[in-house]
């Protein structure tokens, strides 16, 4: 009888826990836009954290400025840097994209007729099922016409107003919330700790502190990586491929942005950069790029992006992905494979931050489990501190 009552109590407890989790999940889903703003503000505060820490060390006549002033100055600095990048680079990128019209692509195809003819002949002989009328340039033009379809552009313009309104609300919310997270470094911790039982409060504080420490290092590292990749590509395109300043910085910026996607991003950026550079060279009204034939120029472009990829793989990524979040390269690679298989390349962008959060929570709350203890045997693998 007592055993039955004990089992019933356990079952009731599990049902209550499951119901509580379901209610919390439903509330989070209903207010998901608000949660996105809060998480974005947390990311901004993590990026701004080193600047805030540096400013807090400055003393004028033995006194430091108020935290609200330092937080406002830090947030303003981050916004100014972001706006500076947007105002300098985005017009160049948009100019490149506008310059690549369907007619210019057709013109480029005409200028590289001989290399394309040889390539088409090779493809038709290798793959007879393509037929005698197959031309790869026409396939590319048809696909680009789908991308630049007038109805699609009209639809995008028609929804631009609502998008800009939502974007404005989102940016204001992120800036407003981010200001308070930067001003009061422990505000997010206080909010979360108010929702957990007292017996888990200290452990939760340590977990949030560890997560903030690791993610701050990671996001700053990613910014450095993106800048480094874009800089190397810019120098290669400008000094070796001789594409000119505007074209070089525009393509380099795009390749740097795609590099945010681990492992897959550099391949996407390199392929996109090569295609854009070839189209610009052979569709420009003025001479641009090295005066070499099509295939030599293509090989030079591929070599530039491959060289950048080697620097990224052997210099940037080991420092950022291994050192910043205290994880083994194989561990990260397996996580990225799983997430990429489930959610695709876009999901891989948030894979490492999410895994870092799960990893810290597992260590702080479930280190008694054998698998977790074997994977993270020491606190140094979380915070870098001694046990």
Short mmCIF file of N, CA and C in Angstrom, two decimals, residues 125-198:
data_model
loop_
_atom_site.label_atom_id
_atom_site.label_comp_id
_atom_site.label_asym_id
_atom_site.label_seq_id
_atom_site.Cartn_x
_atom_site.Cartn_y
_atom_site.Cartn_z
N UNK A 125 30.51 15.97 -74.03
CA UNK A 125 31.19 14.71 -74.32
C UNK A 125 31.25 13.80 -73.10
N UNK A 126 31.35 14.41 -71.91
CA UNK A 126 31.41 13.62 -70.68
C UNK A 126 30.03 13.12 -70.26
N UNK A 127 29.01 13.99 -70.46
CA UNK A 127 27.64 13.63 -70.08
C UNK A 127 26.74 13.73 -71.32
N UNK A 128 26.72 12.70 -72.16
CA UNK A 128 25.94 12.74 -73.42
C UNK A 128 24.46 13.01 -73.21
N UNK A 129 23.93 12.65 -72.03
CA UNK A 129 22.51 12.84 -71.77
C UNK A 129 22.11 14.31 -71.73
N UNK A 130 23.07 15.21 -71.65
CA UNK A 130 22.75 16.64 -71.65
C UNK A 130 22.22 17.11 -73.00
N UNK A 131 22.62 16.45 -74.07
CA UNK A 131 22.14 16.82 -75.40
C UNK A 131 23.08 17.78 -76.11
N UNK A 132 22.96 17.87 -77.43
CA UNK A 132 23.84 18.72 -78.23
C UNK A 132 23.57 20.20 -78.03
N UNK A 133 22.36 20.56 -77.58
CA UNK A 133 22.01 21.98 -77.43
C UNK A 133 22.34 22.54 -76.04
N UNK A 134 22.95 21.74 -75.19
CA UNK A 134 23.23 22.20 -73.82
C UNK A 134 24.27 23.30 -73.82
N UNK A 135 23.96 24.39 -73.08
CA UNK A 135 24.91 25.50 -72.87
C UNK A 135 24.80 25.92 -71.41
N UNK A 136 25.88 25.83 -70.70
CA UNK A 136 25.86 26.10 -69.27
C UNK A 136 25.54 27.55 -68.97
N UNK A 137 25.96 28.48 -69.86
CA UNK A 137 25.69 29.90 -69.60
C UNK A 137 24.20 30.20 -69.64
N UNK A 138 23.44 29.48 -70.52
CA UNK A 138 22.00 29.71 -70.59
C UNK A 138 21.31 29.19 -69.32
N UNK A 139 21.82 28.10 -68.78
CA UNK A 139 21.27 27.58 -67.52
C UNK A 139 21.47 28.59 -66.40
N UNK A 140 22.66 29.18 -66.34
CA UNK A 140 22.95 30.19 -65.31
C UNK A 140 22.05 31.41 -65.47
N UNK A 141 21.88 31.86 -66.72
CA UNK A 141 21.04 33.05 -66.97
C UNK A 141 19.60 32.78 -66.57
N UNK A 142 19.09 31.59 -66.89
CA UNK A 142 17.71 31.25 -66.51
C UNK A 142 17.52 31.25 -65.00
N UNK A 143 18.51 30.72 -64.28
CA UNK A 143 18.41 30.70 -62.81
C UNK A 143 18.47 32.11 -62.25
N UNK A 144 19.33 32.96 -62.82
CA UNK A 144 19.43 34.34 -62.35
C UNK A 144 18.16 35.13 -62.65
N UNK A 145 17.53 34.83 -63.79
CA UNK A 145 16.27 35.49 -64.12
C UNK A 145 15.19 35.15 -63.10
N UNK A 146 15.23 33.92 -62.58
CA UNK A 146 14.28 33.55 -61.52
C UNK A 146 14.53 34.37 -60.26
N UNK A 147 15.84 34.57 -59.95
CA UNK A 147 16.19 35.33 -58.75
C UNK A 147 15.75 36.78 -58.89
N UNK A 148 15.98 37.36 -60.06
CA UNK A 148 15.65 38.77 -60.29
C UNK A 148 14.27 38.96 -60.89
N UNK A 149 13.39 37.99 -60.67
CA UNK A 149 12.02 38.07 -61.20
C UNK A 149 11.34 39.34 -60.70
N UNK A 150 10.65 40.04 -61.62
CA UNK A 150 10.02 41.32 -61.29
C UNK A 150 8.95 41.14 -60.22
N UNK A 151 8.19 40.06 -60.29
CA UNK A 151 7.12 39.85 -59.31
C UNK A 151 7.70 39.66 -57.91
N UNK A 152 8.85 38.98 -57.84
CA UNK A 152 9.49 38.79 -56.54
C UNK A 152 9.94 40.13 -55.98
N UNK A 153 10.56 40.96 -56.82
CA UNK A 153 11.03 42.27 -56.38
C UNK A 153 9.85 43.12 -55.93
N UNK A 154 8.75 43.10 -56.67
CA UNK A 154 7.57 43.88 -56.29
C UNK A 154 7.02 43.42 -54.94
N UNK A 155 7.02 42.11 -54.74
CA UNK A 155 6.54 41.59 -53.46
C UNK A 155 7.41 42.05 -52.31
N UNK A 156 8.73 42.06 -52.55
CA UNK A 156 9.65 42.52 -51.50
C UNK A 156 9.43 43.98 -51.19
N UNK A 157 9.26 44.80 -52.23
CA UNK A 157 9.03 46.23 -52.02
C UNK A 157 7.71 46.46 -51.30
N UNK A 158 6.70 45.65 -51.64
CA UNK A 158 5.39 45.82 -51.01
C UNK A 158 5.41 45.55 -49.52
N UNK A 159 6.28 44.64 -49.08
CA UNK A 159 6.35 44.32 -47.65
C UNK A 159 7.45 45.09 -46.93
N UNK A 160 8.10 46.01 -47.62
CA UNK A 160 9.23 46.74 -47.04
C UNK A 160 8.79 47.60 -45.86
N UNK A 161 7.60 48.23 -45.97
CA UNK A 161 7.15 49.12 -44.90
C UNK A 161 6.95 48.37 -43.59
N UNK A 162 6.24 47.24 -43.66
CA UNK A 162 6.01 46.47 -42.43
C UNK A 162 7.32 45.92 -41.88
N UNK A 163 8.22 45.54 -42.78
CA UNK A 163 9.51 45.02 -42.33
C UNK A 163 10.31 46.10 -41.61
N UNK A 164 10.35 47.29 -42.18
CA UNK A 164 11.10 48.39 -41.57
C UNK A 164 10.50 48.77 -40.22
N UNK A 165 9.16 48.72 -40.13
CA UNK A 165 8.51 49.02 -38.85
C UNK A 165 8.90 48.00 -37.79
N UNK A 166 8.83 46.72 -38.14
CA UNK A 166 9.22 45.67 -37.20
C UNK A 166 10.70 45.78 -36.84
N UNK A 167 11.51 46.11 -37.84
CA UNK A 167 12.95 46.25 -37.59
C UNK A 167 13.22 47.41 -36.64
N UNK A 168 12.50 48.52 -36.84
CA UNK A 168 12.68 49.68 -35.96
C UNK A 168 12.31 49.36 -34.52
N UNK A 169 11.18 48.67 -34.35
CA UNK A 169 10.76 48.27 -33.00
C UNK A 169 11.78 47.32 -32.37
N UNK A 170 12.25 46.38 -33.17
CA UNK A 170 13.23 45.42 -32.67
C UNK A 170 14.54 46.08 -32.27
N UNK A 171 15.04 46.99 -33.11
CA UNK A 171 16.30 47.67 -32.80
C UNK A 171 16.18 48.52 -31.54
N UNK A 172 15.06 49.26 -31.44
CA UNK A 172 14.85 50.08 -30.24
C UNK A 172 14.79 49.21 -28.99
N UNK A 173 14.08 48.08 -29.09
CA UNK A 173 13.95 47.18 -27.94
C UNK A 173 15.31 46.62 -27.53
N UNK A 174 16.10 46.20 -28.52
CA UNK A 174 17.41 45.63 -28.23
C UNK A 174 18.33 46.67 -27.58
N UNK A 175 18.32 47.90 -28.13
CA UNK A 175 19.16 48.96 -27.58
C UNK A 175 18.72 49.31 -26.15
N UNK A 176 17.41 49.43 -25.95
CA UNK A 176 16.89 49.81 -24.64
C UNK A 176 17.21 48.74 -23.58
N UNK A 177 16.93 47.48 -23.92
CA UNK A 177 17.20 46.39 -22.97
C UNK A 177 18.70 46.22 -22.78
N UNK A 178 19.45 46.33 -23.89
CA UNK A 178 20.90 46.18 -23.81
C UNK A 178 21.55 47.22 -22.92
N UNK A 179 21.01 48.44 -22.90
CA UNK A 179 21.55 49.50 -22.03
C UNK A 179 21.52 49.07 -20.57
N UNK A 180 20.42 48.51 -20.13
CA UNK A 180 20.30 48.11 -18.72
C UNK A 180 21.14 46.87 -18.41
N UNK A 181 21.29 45.97 -19.39
CA UNK A 181 22.16 44.81 -19.17
C UNK A 181 23.62 45.24 -19.06
N UNK A 182 24.01 46.25 -19.85
CA UNK A 182 25.38 46.75 -19.78
C UNK A 182 25.60 47.53 -18.49
N UNK A 183 24.62 48.35 -18.12
CA UNK A 183 24.73 49.18 -16.91
C UNK A 183 24.82 48.32 -15.65
N UNK A 184 23.96 47.33 -15.55
CA UNK A 184 23.94 46.44 -14.39
C UNK A 184 24.35 45.05 -14.85
N UNK A 185 25.62 44.72 -14.66
CA UNK A 185 26.15 43.47 -15.18
C UNK A 185 25.44 42.25 -14.61
N UNK A 186 24.85 42.37 -13.44
CA UNK A 186 24.19 41.23 -12.81
C UNK A 186 22.69 41.21 -12.98
N UNK A 187 22.15 42.09 -13.82
CA UNK A 187 20.69 42.18 -13.96
C UNK A 187 20.10 40.90 -14.52
N UNK A 188 20.70 40.37 -15.59
CA UNK A 188 20.18 39.15 -16.20
C UNK A 188 20.26 37.99 -15.21
N UNK A 189 21.35 37.95 -14.45
CA UNK A 189 21.50 36.90 -13.44
C UNK A 189 20.41 36.99 -12.38
N UNK A 190 20.09 38.20 -11.95
CA UNK A 190 19.04 38.39 -10.94
C UNK A 190 17.69 37.94 -11.46
N UNK A 191 17.41 38.24 -12.74
CA UNK A 191 16.13 37.85 -13.33
C UNK A 191 15.99 36.33 -13.36
N UNK A 192 17.04 35.65 -13.83
CA UNK A 192 16.98 34.19 -13.93
C UNK A 192 16.93 33.55 -12.55
N UNK A 193 17.76 34.04 -11.62
CA UNK A 193 17.81 33.45 -10.27
C UNK A 193 16.50 33.62 -9.51
N UNK A 194 15.74 34.64 -9.87
CA UNK A 194 14.44 34.83 -9.21
C UNK A 194 13.43 33.76 -9.60
N UNK A 195 13.73 33.01 -10.66
CA UNK A 195 12.80 31.99 -11.16
C UNK A 195 13.19 30.58 -10.75
N UNK A 196 14.34 30.41 -10.07
CA UNK A 196 14.78 29.07 -9.70
C UNK A 196 14.66 28.88 -8.19
N UNK A 197 14.56 27.64 -7.73
CA UNK A 197 14.50 27.38 -6.28
C UNK A 197 15.76 27.89 -5.56
N UNK A 198 15.61 28.21 -4.29
CA UNK A 198 16.72 28.77 -3.51
C UNK A 198 17.92 27.83 -3.46
#
